[in-house]
XYZ file of C-alpha atoms in Angstrom:
154
model
C -98.889 -82.845 -74.304
C -96.779 -83.346 -77.412
C -94.834 -86.554 -78.065
C -92.242 -84.652 -80.066
C -88.858 -83.970 -78.491
C -88.196 -80.311 -77.648
C -86.589 -78.265 -80.373
C -83.015 -77.343 -79.614
C -82.012 -73.854 -80.610
C -78.476 -73.381 -81.798
C -76.885 -70.009 -82.373
C -76.366 -69.093 -86.046
C -72.903 -68.648 -87.461
C -71.981 -65.004 -87.059
C -69.834 -62.679 -89.085
C -68.029 -60.297 -86.698
C -68.119 -57.560 -89.355
C -71.906 -57.739 -89.707
C -72.739 -58.250 -86.050
C -75.603 -60.503 -87.116
C -76.238 -63.905 -88.635
C -73.942 -64.409 -91.623
C -75.351 -62.813 -94.754
C -77.900 -60.672 -92.920
C -77.608 -56.955 -92.186
C -77.083 -55.792 -88.619
C -80.333 -55.643 -86.643
C -81.361 -54.201 -83.289
C -84.775 -54.947 -81.774
C -86.161 -51.646 -80.494
C -89.558 -52.746 -79.152
C -89.557 -55.837 -77.012
C -91.971 -56.803 -74.203
C -91.128 -59.085 -71.303
C -93.484 -61.057 -69.093
C -93.643 -57.953 -66.886
C -96.130 -56.598 -69.460
C -98.955 -58.724 -68.086
C -100.953 -60.595 -70.760
C -98.760 -59.106 -73.511
C -95.192 -60.343 -73.137
C -94.458 -64.000 -72.476
C -90.692 -64.350 -72.074
C -88.496 -63.530 -69.117
C -86.195 -60.560 -69.679
C -83.104 -62.783 -69.479
C -84.513 -65.114 -72.143
C -85.102 -62.199 -74.496
C -81.478 -61.112 -74.152
C -80.202 -64.662 -74.656
C -82.302 -65.037 -77.807
C -81.109 -61.680 -79.142
C -77.525 -62.878 -78.709
C -78.341 -66.177 -80.458
C -79.810 -64.271 -83.393
C -76.818 -61.950 -83.606
C -78.687 -58.735 -82.773
C -76.490 -55.676 -82.356
C -78.668 -54.315 -79.498
C -81.935 -54.898 -77.667
C -84.459 -52.425 -76.238
C -86.878 -53.620 -73.585
C -90.022 -51.481 -73.467
C -92.680 -52.917 -71.180
C -96.017 -51.137 -70.867
C -95.758 -48.222 -68.415
C -93.104 -50.132 -66.487
C -89.378 -50.490 -65.960
C -89.845 -53.774 -64.075
C -87.912 -55.968 -66.510
C -84.975 -53.690 -67.215
C -82.797 -54.648 -64.236
C -82.764 -58.340 -65.119
C -82.393 -57.631 -68.837
C -79.585 -55.137 -68.251
C -77.666 -57.586 -66.045
C -77.989 -60.342 -68.655
C -77.101 -57.999 -71.529
C -74.022 -56.808 -69.652
C -72.955 -60.415 -69.066
C -73.491 -61.199 -72.769
C -71.870 -57.913 -73.897
C -75.011 -56.927 -75.804
C -75.808 -53.200 -75.925
C -79.052 -52.649 -74.029
C -81.588 -49.821 -74.336
C -84.128 -48.990 -71.635
C -87.591 -48.059 -72.804
C -91.283 -48.079 -72.018
C -94.423 -47.839 -74.085
C -97.709 -46.205 -73.283
C -101.291 -46.156 -74.537
C -102.338 -42.521 -74.209
C -105.925 -41.370 -73.749
C -107.729 -38.158 -74.576
C -109.335 -36.381 -71.591
C -112.724 -37.796 -72.684
C -111.339 -41.330 -72.183
C -111.007 -42.239 -75.857
C -107.761 -43.807 -76.991
C -105.356 -41.269 -78.467
C -102.245 -43.157 -79.542
C -99.531 -45.578 -78.517
C -96.123 -44.152 -77.750
C -92.749 -45.893 -77.480
C -90.028 -44.033 -75.579
C -86.381 -45.115 -75.474
C -83.986 -43.521 -73.005
C -80.880 -42.040 -74.612
C -79.019 -41.585 -71.316
C -79.432 -41.597 -67.515
C -81.423 -38.380 -67.650
C -83.793 -40.033 -70.133
C -84.139 -43.016 -67.785
C -85.141 -40.637 -65.009
C -87.647 -38.958 -67.314
C -89.203 -42.329 -68.151
C -89.489 -43.130 -64.453
C -91.202 -39.788 -63.798
C -93.754 -40.314 -66.582
C -94.489 -43.826 -65.316
C -94.969 -42.459 -61.799
C -97.313 -39.747 -63.101
C -99.422 -42.266 -65.017
C -99.575 -44.767 -62.161
C -100.458 -42.232 -59.460
C -103.398 -40.938 -61.517
C -105.073 -44.293 -61.674
C -106.017 -47.287 -59.569
C -103.461 -49.987 -58.828
C -102.647 -52.065 -61.892
C -103.478 -49.370 -64.440
C -102.254 -45.950 -65.539
C -103.554 -42.816 -67.212
C -101.511 -40.542 -69.450
C -102.671 -37.936 -71.961
C -100.869 -36.584 -75.052
C -100.614 -33.216 -73.264
C -98.457 -34.863 -70.570
C -95.755 -35.252 -73.200
C -96.562 -32.217 -75.310
C -96.729 -29.619 -72.533
C -95.924 -31.076 -69.100
C -96.935 -28.865 -66.182
C -95.912 -28.248 -62.580
C -93.222 -30.553 -61.238
C -92.809 -32.148 -64.685
C -92.166 -28.935 -66.648
C -88.511 -29.896 -66.995
C -89.602 -32.799 -69.232
C -90.322 -30.500 -72.182
C -88.185 -31.749 -75.051
C -87.660 -35.010 -73.160
C -84.634 -36.953 -74.532
């Protein structure tokens, strides 16, 4: 345990015309993980929003891995702080042979996009054992069956 006193964070001076710390250009974090991304994100969703406000961010996107678990808390805190909030999720896609294909970050543009994210998460989770997911590039490129409406997903 450290003998040093805890560091106190103070918000930077902000310029209302920049929407960020004075002298810096406006910035929005578009790929942020909360502690709902197990073993990847460390901070609570509310803490991420509070820190974004302290740093003068113009918006924050929370994109946990194949999950929307942190968005309710983050959205409530962002609304309280009047910080524009973007719902997202990220995925590690696999080829049918099991090899890793790519990582994909999706940000919802509207309520329909939020629903689309939820459907893709459900698809990935129902294909795999509890605690994991399985999505292929073709799920996004050419969705089939009940997910056909996701072609050109916003």
